[in-house]
PDB file of C-alpha atoms in Angstrom:
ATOM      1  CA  UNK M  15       4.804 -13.527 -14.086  1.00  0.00           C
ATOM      2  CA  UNK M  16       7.393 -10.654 -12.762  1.00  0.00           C
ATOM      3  CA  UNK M  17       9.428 -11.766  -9.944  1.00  0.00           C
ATOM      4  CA  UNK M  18       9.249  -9.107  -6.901  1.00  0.00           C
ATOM      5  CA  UNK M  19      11.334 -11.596  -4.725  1.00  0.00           C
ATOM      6  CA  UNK M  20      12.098 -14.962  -5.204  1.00  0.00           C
ATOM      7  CA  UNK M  21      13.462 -17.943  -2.909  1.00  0.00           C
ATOM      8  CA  UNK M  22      14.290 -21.432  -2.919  1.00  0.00           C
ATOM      9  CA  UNK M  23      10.838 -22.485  -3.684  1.00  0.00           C
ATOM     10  CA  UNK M  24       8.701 -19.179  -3.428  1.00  0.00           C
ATOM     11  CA  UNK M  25       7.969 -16.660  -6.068  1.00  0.00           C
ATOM     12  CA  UNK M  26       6.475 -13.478  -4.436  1.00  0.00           C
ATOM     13  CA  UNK M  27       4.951 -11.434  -7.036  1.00  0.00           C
ATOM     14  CA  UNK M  28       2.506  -7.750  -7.337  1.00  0.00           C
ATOM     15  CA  UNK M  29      -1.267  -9.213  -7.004  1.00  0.00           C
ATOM     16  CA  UNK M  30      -3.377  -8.412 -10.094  1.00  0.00           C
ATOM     17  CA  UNK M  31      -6.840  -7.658 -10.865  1.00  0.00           C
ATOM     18  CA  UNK M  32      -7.309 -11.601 -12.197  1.00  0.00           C
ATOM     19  CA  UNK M  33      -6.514 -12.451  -8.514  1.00  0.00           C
ATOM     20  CA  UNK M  34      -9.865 -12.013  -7.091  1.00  0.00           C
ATOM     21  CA  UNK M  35     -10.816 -15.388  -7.091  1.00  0.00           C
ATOM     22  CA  UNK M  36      -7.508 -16.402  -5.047  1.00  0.00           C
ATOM     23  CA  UNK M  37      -8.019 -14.291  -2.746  1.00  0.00           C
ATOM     24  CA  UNK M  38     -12.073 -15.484  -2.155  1.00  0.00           C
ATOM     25  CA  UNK M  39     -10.644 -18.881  -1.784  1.00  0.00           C
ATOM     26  CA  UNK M  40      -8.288 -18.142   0.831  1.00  0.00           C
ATOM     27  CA  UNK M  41     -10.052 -15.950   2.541  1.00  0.00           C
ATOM     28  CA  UNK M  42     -13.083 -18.717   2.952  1.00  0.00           C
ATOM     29  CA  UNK M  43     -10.981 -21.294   4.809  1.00  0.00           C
ATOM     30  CA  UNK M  44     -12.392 -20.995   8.203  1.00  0.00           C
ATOM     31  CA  UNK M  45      -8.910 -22.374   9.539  1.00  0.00           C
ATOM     32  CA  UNK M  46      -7.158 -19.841   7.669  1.00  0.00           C
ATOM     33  CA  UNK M  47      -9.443 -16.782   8.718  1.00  0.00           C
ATOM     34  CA  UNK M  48      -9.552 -18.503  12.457  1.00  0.00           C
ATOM     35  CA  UNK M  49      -7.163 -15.791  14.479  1.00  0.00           C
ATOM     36  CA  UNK M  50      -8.382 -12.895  12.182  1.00  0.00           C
ATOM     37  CA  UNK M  51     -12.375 -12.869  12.595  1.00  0.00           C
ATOM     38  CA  UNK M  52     -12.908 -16.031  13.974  1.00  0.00           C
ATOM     39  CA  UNK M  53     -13.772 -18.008  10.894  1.00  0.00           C
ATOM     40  CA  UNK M  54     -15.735 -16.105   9.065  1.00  0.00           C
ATOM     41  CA  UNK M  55     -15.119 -15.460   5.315  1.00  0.00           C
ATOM     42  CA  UNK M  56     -14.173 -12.114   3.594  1.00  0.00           C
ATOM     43  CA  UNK M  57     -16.911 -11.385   1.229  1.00  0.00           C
ATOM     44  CA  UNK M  58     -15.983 -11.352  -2.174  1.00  0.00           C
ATOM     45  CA  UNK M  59     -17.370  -7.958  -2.709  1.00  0.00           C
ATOM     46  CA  UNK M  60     -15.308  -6.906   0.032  1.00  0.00           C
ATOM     47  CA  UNK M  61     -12.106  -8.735  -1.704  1.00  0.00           C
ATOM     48  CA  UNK M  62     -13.259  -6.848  -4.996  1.00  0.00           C
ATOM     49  CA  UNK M  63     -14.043  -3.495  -3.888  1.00  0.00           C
ATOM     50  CA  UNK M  64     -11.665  -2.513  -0.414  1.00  0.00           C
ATOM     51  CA  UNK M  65      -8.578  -5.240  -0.177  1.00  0.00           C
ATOM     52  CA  UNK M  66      -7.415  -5.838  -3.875  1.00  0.00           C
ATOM     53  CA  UNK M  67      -7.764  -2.614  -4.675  1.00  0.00           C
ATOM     54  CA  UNK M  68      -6.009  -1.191  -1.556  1.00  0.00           C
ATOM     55  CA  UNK M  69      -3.029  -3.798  -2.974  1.00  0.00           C
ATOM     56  CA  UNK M  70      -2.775  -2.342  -5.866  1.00  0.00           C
ATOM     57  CA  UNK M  71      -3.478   1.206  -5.000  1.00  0.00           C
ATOM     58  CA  UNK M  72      -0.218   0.961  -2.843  1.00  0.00           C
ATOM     59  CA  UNK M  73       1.942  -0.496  -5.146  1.00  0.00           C
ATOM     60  CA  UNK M  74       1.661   3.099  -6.974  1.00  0.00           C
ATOM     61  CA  UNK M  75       2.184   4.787  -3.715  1.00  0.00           C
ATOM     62  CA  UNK M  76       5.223   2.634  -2.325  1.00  0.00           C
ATOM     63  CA  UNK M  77       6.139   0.393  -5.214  1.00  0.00           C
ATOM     64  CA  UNK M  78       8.727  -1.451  -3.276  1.00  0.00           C
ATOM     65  CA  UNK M  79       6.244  -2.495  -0.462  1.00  0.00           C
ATOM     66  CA  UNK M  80       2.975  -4.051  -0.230  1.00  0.00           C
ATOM     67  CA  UNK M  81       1.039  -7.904  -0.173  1.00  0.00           C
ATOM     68  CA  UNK M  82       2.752 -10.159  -2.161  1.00  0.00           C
ATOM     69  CA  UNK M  83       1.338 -13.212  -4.029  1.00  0.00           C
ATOM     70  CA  UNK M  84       3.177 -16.191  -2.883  1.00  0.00           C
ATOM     71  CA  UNK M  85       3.700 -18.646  -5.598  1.00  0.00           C
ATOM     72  CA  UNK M  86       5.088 -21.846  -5.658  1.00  0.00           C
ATOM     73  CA  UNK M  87       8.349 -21.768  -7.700  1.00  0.00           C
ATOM     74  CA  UNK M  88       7.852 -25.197  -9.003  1.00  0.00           C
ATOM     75  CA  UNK M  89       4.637 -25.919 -10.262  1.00  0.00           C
ATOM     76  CA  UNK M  90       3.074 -22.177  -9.676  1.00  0.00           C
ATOM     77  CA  UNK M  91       0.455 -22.951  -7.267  1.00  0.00           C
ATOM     78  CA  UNK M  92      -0.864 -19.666  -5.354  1.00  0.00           C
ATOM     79  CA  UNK M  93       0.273 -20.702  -1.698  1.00  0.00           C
ATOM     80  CA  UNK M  94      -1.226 -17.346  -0.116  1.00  0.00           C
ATOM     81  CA  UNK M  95       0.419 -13.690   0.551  1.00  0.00           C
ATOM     82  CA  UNK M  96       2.858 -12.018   2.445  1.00  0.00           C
ATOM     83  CA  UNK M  97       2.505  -8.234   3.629  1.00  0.00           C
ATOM     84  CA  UNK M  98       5.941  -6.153   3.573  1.00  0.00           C
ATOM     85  CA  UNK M  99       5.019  -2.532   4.177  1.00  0.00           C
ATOM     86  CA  UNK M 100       5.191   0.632   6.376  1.00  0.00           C
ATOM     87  CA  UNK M 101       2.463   0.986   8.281  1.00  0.00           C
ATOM     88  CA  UNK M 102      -0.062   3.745   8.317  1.00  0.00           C
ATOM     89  CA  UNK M 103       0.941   6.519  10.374  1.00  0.00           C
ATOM     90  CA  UNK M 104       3.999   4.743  11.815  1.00  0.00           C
ATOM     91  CA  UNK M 105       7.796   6.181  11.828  1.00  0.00           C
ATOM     92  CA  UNK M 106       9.552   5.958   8.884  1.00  0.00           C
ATOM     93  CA  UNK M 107      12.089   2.879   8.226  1.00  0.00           C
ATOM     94  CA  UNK M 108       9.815   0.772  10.021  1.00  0.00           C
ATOM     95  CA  UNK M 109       7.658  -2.172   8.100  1.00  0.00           C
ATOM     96  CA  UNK M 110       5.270  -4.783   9.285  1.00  0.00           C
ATOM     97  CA  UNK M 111       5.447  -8.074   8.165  1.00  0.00           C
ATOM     98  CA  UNK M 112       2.439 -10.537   7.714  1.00  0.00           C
ATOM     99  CA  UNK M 113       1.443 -14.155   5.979  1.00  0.00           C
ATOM    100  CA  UNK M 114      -1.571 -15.765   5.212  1.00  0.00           C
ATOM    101  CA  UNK M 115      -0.954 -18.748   3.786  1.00  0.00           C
ATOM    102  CA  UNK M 116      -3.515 -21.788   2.091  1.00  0.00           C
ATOM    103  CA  UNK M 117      -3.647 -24.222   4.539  1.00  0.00           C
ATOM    104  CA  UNK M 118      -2.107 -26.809   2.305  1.00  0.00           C
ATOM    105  CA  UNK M 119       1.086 -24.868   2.687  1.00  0.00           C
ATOM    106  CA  UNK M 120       0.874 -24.948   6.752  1.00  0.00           C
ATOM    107  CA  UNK M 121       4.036 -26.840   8.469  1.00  0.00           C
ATOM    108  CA  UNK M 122       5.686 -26.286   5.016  1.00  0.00           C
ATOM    109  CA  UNK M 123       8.315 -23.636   6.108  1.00  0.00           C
ATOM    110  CA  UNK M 124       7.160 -21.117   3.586  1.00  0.00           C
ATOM    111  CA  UNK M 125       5.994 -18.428   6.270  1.00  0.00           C
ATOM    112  CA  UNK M 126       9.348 -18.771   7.540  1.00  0.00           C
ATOM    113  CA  UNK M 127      11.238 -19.074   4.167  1.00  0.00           C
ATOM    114  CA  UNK M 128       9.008 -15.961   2.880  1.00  0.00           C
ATOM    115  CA  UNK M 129       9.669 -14.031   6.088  1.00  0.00           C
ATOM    116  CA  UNK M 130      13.471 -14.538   6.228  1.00  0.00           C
ATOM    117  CA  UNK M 131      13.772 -13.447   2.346  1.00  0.00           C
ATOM    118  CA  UNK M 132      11.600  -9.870   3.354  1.00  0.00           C
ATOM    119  CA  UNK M 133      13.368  -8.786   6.647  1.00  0.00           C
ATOM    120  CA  UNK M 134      16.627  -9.508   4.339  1.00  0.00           C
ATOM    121  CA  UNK M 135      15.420  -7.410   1.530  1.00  0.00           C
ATOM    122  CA  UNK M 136      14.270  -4.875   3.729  1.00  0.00           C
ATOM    123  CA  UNK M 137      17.581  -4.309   5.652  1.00  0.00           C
ATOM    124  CA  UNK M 138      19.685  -4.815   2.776  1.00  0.00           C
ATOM    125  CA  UNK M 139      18.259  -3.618  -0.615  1.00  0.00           C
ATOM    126  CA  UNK M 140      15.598  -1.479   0.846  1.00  0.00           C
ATOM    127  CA  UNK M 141      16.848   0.757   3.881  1.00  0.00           C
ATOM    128  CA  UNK M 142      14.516  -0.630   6.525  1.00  0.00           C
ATOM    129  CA  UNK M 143      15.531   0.317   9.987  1.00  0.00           C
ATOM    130  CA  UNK M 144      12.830  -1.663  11.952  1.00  0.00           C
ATOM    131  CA  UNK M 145      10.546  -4.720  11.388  1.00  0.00           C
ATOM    132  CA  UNK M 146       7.954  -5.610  13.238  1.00  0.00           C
ATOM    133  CA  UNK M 147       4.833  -8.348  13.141  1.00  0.00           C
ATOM    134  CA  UNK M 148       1.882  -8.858  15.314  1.00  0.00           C
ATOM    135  CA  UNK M 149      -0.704 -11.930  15.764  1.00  0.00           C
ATOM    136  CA  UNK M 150      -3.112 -12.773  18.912  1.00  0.00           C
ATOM    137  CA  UNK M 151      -1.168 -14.282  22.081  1.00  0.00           C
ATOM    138  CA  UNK M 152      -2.710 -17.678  21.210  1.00  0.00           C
ATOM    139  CA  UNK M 153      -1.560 -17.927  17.648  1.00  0.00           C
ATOM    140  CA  UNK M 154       1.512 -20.309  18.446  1.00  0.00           C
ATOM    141  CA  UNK M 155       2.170 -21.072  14.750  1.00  0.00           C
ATOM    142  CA  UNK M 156       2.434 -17.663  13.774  1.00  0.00           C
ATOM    143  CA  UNK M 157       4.506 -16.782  16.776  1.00  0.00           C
ATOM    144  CA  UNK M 158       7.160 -19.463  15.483  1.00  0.00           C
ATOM    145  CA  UNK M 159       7.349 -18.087  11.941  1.00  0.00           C
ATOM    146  CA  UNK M 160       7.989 -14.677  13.820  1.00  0.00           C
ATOM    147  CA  UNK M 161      10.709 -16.116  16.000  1.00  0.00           C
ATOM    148  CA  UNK M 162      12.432 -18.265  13.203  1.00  0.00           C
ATOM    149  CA  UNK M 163      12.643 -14.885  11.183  1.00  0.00           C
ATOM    150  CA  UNK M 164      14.582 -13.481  13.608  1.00  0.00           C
ATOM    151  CA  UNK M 165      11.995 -11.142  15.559  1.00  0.00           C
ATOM    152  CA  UNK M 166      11.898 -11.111  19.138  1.00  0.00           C
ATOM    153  CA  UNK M 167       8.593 -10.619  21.571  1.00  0.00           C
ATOM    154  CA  UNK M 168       8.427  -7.116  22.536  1.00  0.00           C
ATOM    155  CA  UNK M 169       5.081  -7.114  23.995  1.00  0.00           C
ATOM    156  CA  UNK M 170       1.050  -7.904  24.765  1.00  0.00           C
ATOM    157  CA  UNK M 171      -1.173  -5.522  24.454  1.00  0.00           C
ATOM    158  CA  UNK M 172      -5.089  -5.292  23.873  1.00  0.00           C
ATOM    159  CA  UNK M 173      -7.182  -4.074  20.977  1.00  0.00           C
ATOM    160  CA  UNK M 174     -10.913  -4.370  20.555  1.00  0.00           C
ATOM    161  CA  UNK M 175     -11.940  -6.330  17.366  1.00  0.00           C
ATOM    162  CA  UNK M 176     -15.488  -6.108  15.930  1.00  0.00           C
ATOM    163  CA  UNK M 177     -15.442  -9.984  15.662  1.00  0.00           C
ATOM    164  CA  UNK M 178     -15.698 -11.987  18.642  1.00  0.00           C
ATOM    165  CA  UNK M 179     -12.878 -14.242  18.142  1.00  0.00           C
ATOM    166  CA  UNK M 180     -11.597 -16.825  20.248  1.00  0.00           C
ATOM    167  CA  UNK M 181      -8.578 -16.622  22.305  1.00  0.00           C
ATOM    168  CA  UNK M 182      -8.984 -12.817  22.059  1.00  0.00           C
ATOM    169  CA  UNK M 183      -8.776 -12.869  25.761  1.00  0.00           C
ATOM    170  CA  UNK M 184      -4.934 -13.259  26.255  1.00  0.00           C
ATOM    171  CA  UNK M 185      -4.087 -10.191  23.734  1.00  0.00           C
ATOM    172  CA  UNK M 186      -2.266  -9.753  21.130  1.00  0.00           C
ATOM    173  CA  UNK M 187       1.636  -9.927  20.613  1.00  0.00           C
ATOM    174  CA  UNK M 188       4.628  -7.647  18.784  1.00  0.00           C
ATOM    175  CA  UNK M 189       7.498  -9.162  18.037  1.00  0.00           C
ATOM    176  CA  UNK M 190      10.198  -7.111  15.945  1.00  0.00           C
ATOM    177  CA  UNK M 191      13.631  -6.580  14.769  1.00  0.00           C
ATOM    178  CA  UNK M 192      15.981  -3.655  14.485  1.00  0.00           C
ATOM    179  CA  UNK M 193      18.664  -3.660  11.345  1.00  0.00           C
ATOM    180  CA  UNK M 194      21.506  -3.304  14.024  1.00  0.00           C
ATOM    181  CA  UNK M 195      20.091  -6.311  15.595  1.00  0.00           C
ATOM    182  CA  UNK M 196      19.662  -8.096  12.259  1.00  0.00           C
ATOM    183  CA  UNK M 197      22.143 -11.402  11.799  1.00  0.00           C
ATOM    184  CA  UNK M 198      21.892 -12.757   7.889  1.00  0.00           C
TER     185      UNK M 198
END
């Protein structure tokens, strides 16, 4: 298994085409999927045909960005993913940041662990000028991971979702960090 970045106790590797089934499997934890489309599961044929594909299609594009498998350095349990990559359309130098994570691994500290080791890649090996991350206004958890990693709330703002989820109400959040604002 190649390394992309490693930690104390995460390996974050390129997804393959044999990950299909991990992904299914995350993706159907209604607890997992909760803030995203209010519980309901990615199809497999949607995991199989738009999002692994779409991984691995920009790992040819950007190599050095993307979703990462997170794996468990010690016993190589897939924990989830982490997202590290510019986003469509947006300036250049800047990268959004995302986690989905089994929720075995919740209250672990790998989202923030995982986190941390990106926004310190990004600044230092890859030239990043600007990280950012977003999650709805009611996703506490996720707001801690964002805050632990260094980002700081920039603002709320409102997007309509095709899925009625829960919470929706109160908006969504930024939070973000410059390079000249980064502290390793």
């Amino acid at each position: 298994m190649s390394a992309y970045l490693t930690t104390e106790r995460l390996l974050l590797r390129r997804f393959t085409a044999a990950d299909t089934d991990l992904l299914v499997e995350l993706d159907s934890d209604p607890q997992v999927m909760r803030y995203l489309t209010g519980g309901v599961p990615t199809p497999r044929e949607v995991v199989e045909r738009e999002l692994l594909p779409g991984y691995l299609d920009a790992y040819r594009r950007h190599p050095s960005f993307g979703h990462w498998a997170a794996v468990e350095r010690g016993g190589g349990e897939f924990l989830g993913w982490f997202e590290f990559r510019p986003h469509p359309g947006g300036p250049p130098g800047e990268v959004e940041l995302g986690y989905r994570l089994r929720r075995a691994a919740w209250g672990r500290g790998y989202a923030t662990e995982g986190s941390l080791a990106l926004v310190r890649h990004g600044f230092t090996a890859l030239g990043v000028d600007r990280v950012f991350a977003t999650t709805m206004a009611v996703n506490l958890g996720s707001r801690r991971v964002m805050e632990k990693a260094g980002l700081r709330f920039v603002r709320t703002f409102h997007e309509h979702w095709p899925e009625q989820v829960e919470g929706a109400e109160h908006g969504e959040v930024e939070y973000a960090l410059e390079r000249a604002h980064w502290r390793p």
